[in-house]
């Protein structure tokens, strides 16, 4: 599920970057030139093609989610920092505020997404302490990916 989704997103990003560079490189490669072509026309055409290729690559990259942490690394962070209160996706402090998908959709400010989990983990809220000063941004992104993935597939899976 989630791992396949992240793998596909990584492949799309890689393809977009490759196409952008290939398009930019080919714009400057020598090719057939019309007989009465000026250097200025060729230079402008190459610049326009490079700009188009770069724009297309950027558009594809911008369309992919900003958060795509490493779920395996996130599991380690979760077990070391979160499991004391959230073992198995539960909540030992506020029992109805679990990490099950339905509870996250109902209670988490921002809804069921990695960005909202990152905000909650970074800043804390109510009984949950802030981890922004204790964990790195990468660790927080990774644990958010792990939590959303486990919530999506079910903590018992």
mmCIF file of C-alpha atoms in Angstrom:
data_model
loop_
_atom_site.group_PDB
_atom_site.id
_atom_site.type_symbol
_atom_site.label_atom_id
_atom_site.label_comp_id
_atom_site.label_asym_id
_atom_site.label_seq_id
_atom_site.Cartn_x
_atom_site.Cartn_y
_atom_site.Cartn_z
ATOM 1 C CA UNK A 1 0.000 0.000 0.000
ATOM 2 C CA UNK A 2 1.878 3.015 1.332
ATOM 3 C CA UNK A 3 5.341 1.739 0.383
ATOM 4 C CA UNK A 4 4.203 1.080 -3.183
ATOM 5 C CA UNK A 5 2.659 4.566 -3.328
ATOM 6 C CA UNK A 6 5.920 6.166 -2.123
ATOM 7 C CA UNK A 7 7.936 4.065 -4.582
ATOM 8 C CA UNK A 8 5.733 5.206 -7.468
ATOM 9 C CA UNK A 9 6.048 8.846 -6.363
ATOM 10 C CA UNK A 10 9.832 8.488 -6.226
ATOM 11 C CA UNK A 11 9.831 6.998 -9.741
ATOM 12 C CA UNK A 12 7.676 9.856 -11.037
ATOM 13 C CA UNK A 13 9.973 12.458 -9.485
ATOM 14 C CA UNK A 14 13.040 10.723 -10.932
ATOM 15 C CA UNK A 15 11.443 10.599 -14.386
ATOM 16 C CA UNK A 16 10.455 14.272 -14.176
ATOM 17 C CA UNK A 17 13.981 15.356 -13.252
ATOM 18 C CA UNK A 18 15.467 13.142 -15.973
ATOM 19 C CA UNK A 19 13.088 14.564 -18.590
ATOM 20 C CA UNK A 20 13.788 18.115 -17.484
ATOM 21 C CA UNK A 21 17.553 17.627 -17.791
ATOM 22 C CA UNK A 22 17.245 15.723 -21.061
ATOM 23 C CA UNK A 23 15.012 18.415 -22.511
ATOM 24 C CA UNK A 24 17.370 21.149 -21.412
ATOM 25 C CA UNK A 25 20.408 19.295 -22.777
ATOM 26 C CA UNK A 26 18.763 18.501 -26.098
ATOM 27 C CA UNK A 27 17.785 22.125 -26.507
ATOM 28 C CA UNK A 28 21.467 22.993 -26.779
ATOM 29 C CA UNK A 29 22.502 19.989 -28.876
ATOM 30 C CA UNK A 30 23.360 20.662 -32.493
ATOM 31 C CA UNK A 31 20.668 19.576 -34.882
ATOM 32 C CA UNK A 32 19.579 20.216 -38.430
ATOM 33 C CA UNK A 33 19.607 23.939 -39.096
ATOM 34 C CA UNK A 34 17.649 25.670 -41.829
ATOM 35 C CA UNK A 35 19.886 27.296 -44.406
ATOM 36 C CA UNK A 36 19.173 30.927 -43.612
ATOM 37 C CA UNK A 37 18.934 30.579 -39.856
ATOM 38 C CA UNK A 38 20.667 33.149 -37.739
ATOM 39 C CA UNK A 39 22.609 32.322 -34.611
ATOM 40 C CA UNK A 40 20.229 34.557 -32.633
ATOM 41 C CA UNK A 41 17.191 32.548 -33.747
ATOM 42 C CA UNK A 42 18.902 29.279 -32.848
ATOM 43 C CA UNK A 43 19.983 30.603 -29.451
ATOM 44 C CA UNK A 44 16.477 31.877 -28.635
ATOM 45 C CA UNK A 45 14.957 28.578 -29.719
ATOM 46 C CA UNK A 46 17.366 26.628 -27.501
ATOM 47 C CA UNK A 47 16.614 28.875 -24.544
ATOM 48 C CA UNK A 48 12.875 28.526 -25.077
ATOM 49 C CA UNK A 49 13.118 24.731 -25.289
ATOM 50 C CA UNK A 50 15.245 24.590 -22.138
ATOM 51 C CA UNK A 51 12.768 26.786 -20.295
ATOM 52 C CA UNK A 52 9.854 24.607 -21.431
ATOM 53 C CA UNK A 53 11.631 21.434 -20.291
ATOM 54 C CA UNK A 54 12.546 22.923 -16.920
ATOM 55 C CA UNK A 55 8.998 24.199 -16.409
ATOM 56 C CA UNK A 56 7.502 20.790 -17.247
ATOM 57 C CA UNK A 57 9.846 19.057 -14.798
ATOM 58 C CA UNK A 58 9.075 21.592 -12.063
ATOM 59 C CA UNK A 59 5.317 21.232 -12.643
ATOM 60 C CA UNK A 60 5.505 17.462 -12.202
ATOM 61 C CA UNK A 61 7.629 17.808 -9.061
ATOM 62 C CA UNK A 62 5.266 20.390 -7.594
ATOM 63 C CA UNK A 63 2.305 18.055 -8.118
ATOM 64 C CA UNK A 64 3.751 15.406 -5.804
ATOM 65 C CA UNK A 65 3.247 15.564 -2.037
ATOM 66 C CA UNK A 66 5.790 17.500 -0.020
ATOM 67 C CA UNK A 67 5.890 14.853 2.698
ATOM 68 C CA UNK A 68 7.241 11.493 1.758
ATOM 69 C CA UNK A 69 9.332 10.370 4.683
ATOM 70 C CA UNK A 70 10.919 6.993 5.241
ATOM 71 C CA UNK A 71 8.379 4.733 6.992
ATOM 72 C CA UNK A 72 11.031 2.222 8.136
ATOM 73 C CA UNK A 73 13.065 4.973 9.799
ATOM 74 C CA UNK A 74 9.794 6.393 11.148
ATOM 75 C CA UNK A 75 8.984 3.078 12.826
ATOM 76 C CA UNK A 76 12.267 3.256 14.754
ATOM 77 C CA UNK A 77 11.561 6.855 15.809
ATOM 78 C CA UNK A 78 8.005 5.877 16.799
ATOM 79 C CA UNK A 79 9.174 2.923 18.907
ATOM 80 C CA UNK A 80 11.797 5.056 20.678
ATOM 81 C CA UNK A 81 9.662 8.175 21.266
ATOM 82 C CA UNK A 82 5.941 7.588 20.750
ATOM 83 C CA UNK A 83 5.189 4.000 21.734
ATOM 84 C CA UNK A 84 5.189 4.809 25.467
ATOM 85 C CA UNK A 85 1.784 6.477 24.943
ATOM 86 C CA UNK A 86 0.812 5.214 21.485
ATOM 87 C CA UNK A 87 1.793 1.522 21.447
ATOM 88 C CA UNK A 88 -0.140 -0.335 18.758
ATOM 89 C CA UNK A 89 -1.725 2.904 17.580
ATOM 90 C CA UNK A 90 -3.549 3.401 20.877
ATOM 91 C CA UNK A 91 -3.442 6.320 23.335
ATOM 92 C CA UNK A 92 -2.781 5.543 26.992
ATOM 93 C CA UNK A 93 -3.454 9.153 28.083
ATOM 94 C CA UNK A 94 -6.630 10.062 26.151
ATOM 95 C CA UNK A 95 -8.103 6.690 25.124
ATOM 96 C CA UNK A 96 -10.414 7.907 22.338
ATOM 97 C CA UNK A 97 -7.630 9.922 20.656
ATOM 98 C CA UNK A 98 -5.917 6.894 19.120
ATOM 99 C CA UNK A 99 -3.834 6.749 15.965
ATOM 100 C CA UNK A 100 -6.547 4.818 14.153
ATOM 101 C CA UNK A 101 -7.606 6.476 10.884
ATOM 102 C CA UNK A 102 -11.134 7.347 12.085
ATOM 103 C CA UNK A 103 -9.805 8.988 15.261
ATOM 104 C CA UNK A 104 -7.168 10.959 13.347
ATOM 105 C CA UNK A 105 -9.831 12.168 10.902
ATOM 106 C CA UNK A 106 -12.043 13.211 13.823
ATOM 107 C CA UNK A 107 -9.546 14.748 16.263
ATOM 108 C CA UNK A 108 -6.348 15.829 14.480
ATOM 109 C CA UNK A 109 -6.286 19.489 13.489
ATOM 110 C CA UNK A 110 -5.672 19.484 9.737
ATOM 111 C CA UNK A 111 -7.138 16.026 9.161
ATOM 112 C CA UNK A 112 -5.707 12.704 8.047
ATOM 113 C CA UNK A 113 -2.438 13.639 6.330
ATOM 114 C CA UNK A 114 1.287 13.695 7.018
ATOM 115 C CA UNK A 115 1.473 17.485 7.264
ATOM 116 C CA UNK A 116 -1.078 17.516 10.112
ATOM 117 C CA UNK A 117 0.850 14.764 11.942
ATOM 118 C CA UNK A 118 4.099 16.716 11.489
ATOM 119 C CA UNK A 119 2.438 19.807 12.998
ATOM 120 C CA UNK A 120 1.064 17.818 15.968
ATOM 121 C CA UNK A 121 4.368 16.060 16.680
ATOM 122 C CA UNK A 122 6.392 19.265 16.278
ATOM 123 C CA UNK A 123 4.191 21.554 18.375
ATOM 124 C CA UNK A 124 2.323 19.148 20.652
ATOM 125 C CA UNK A 125 -1.250 19.835 21.776
ATOM 126 C CA UNK A 126 -3.155 19.368 25.025
ATOM 127 C CA UNK A 127 -1.705 16.296 26.776
ATOM 128 C CA UNK A 128 0.801 15.578 23.976
ATOM 129 C CA UNK A 129 4.207 17.221 24.417
ATOM 130 C CA UNK A 130 6.048 18.972 21.586
ATOM 131 C CA UNK A 131 8.863 16.993 19.992
ATOM 132 C CA UNK A 132 10.097 19.841 17.774
ATOM 133 C CA UNK A 133 13.076 20.533 20.023
ATOM 134 C CA UNK A 134 13.851 16.858 20.633
ATOM 135 C CA UNK A 135 13.567 15.264 17.185
ATOM 136 C CA UNK A 136 14.999 16.416 13.862
ATOM 137 C CA UNK A 137 12.702 17.562 11.056
ATOM 138 C CA UNK A 138 13.601 14.370 9.163
ATOM 139 C CA UNK A 139 12.728 12.183 12.157
ATOM 140 C CA UNK A 140 9.375 13.954 12.493
ATOM 141 C CA UNK A 141 8.634 13.603 8.763
ATOM 142 C CA UNK A 142 9.561 9.918 8.940
ATOM 143 C CA UNK A 143 7.344 9.236 11.956
ATOM 144 C CA UNK A 144 4.467 11.072 10.238
ATOM 145 C CA UNK A 145 4.858 8.835 7.186
ATOM 146 C CA UNK A 146 4.921 5.764 9.436
ATOM 147 C CA UNK A 147 1.841 6.823 11.434
ATOM 148 C CA UNK A 148 -0.261 7.663 8.362
ATOM 149 C CA UNK A 149 0.813 4.417 6.679
ATOM 150 C CA UNK A 150 0.004 2.252 9.700
ATOM 151 C CA UNK A 151 -3.298 4.081 10.219
ATOM 152 C CA UNK A 152 -4.209 3.521 6.582
ATOM 153 C CA UNK A 153 -3.456 -0.218 6.613
ATOM 154 C CA UNK A 154 -4.533 -0.809 10.221
ATOM 155 C CA UNK A 155 -2.260 -1.090 13.240
ATOM 156 C CA UNK A 156 -2.958 -4.815 13.565
ATOM 157 C CA UNK A 157 -1.833 -5.582 9.993
#
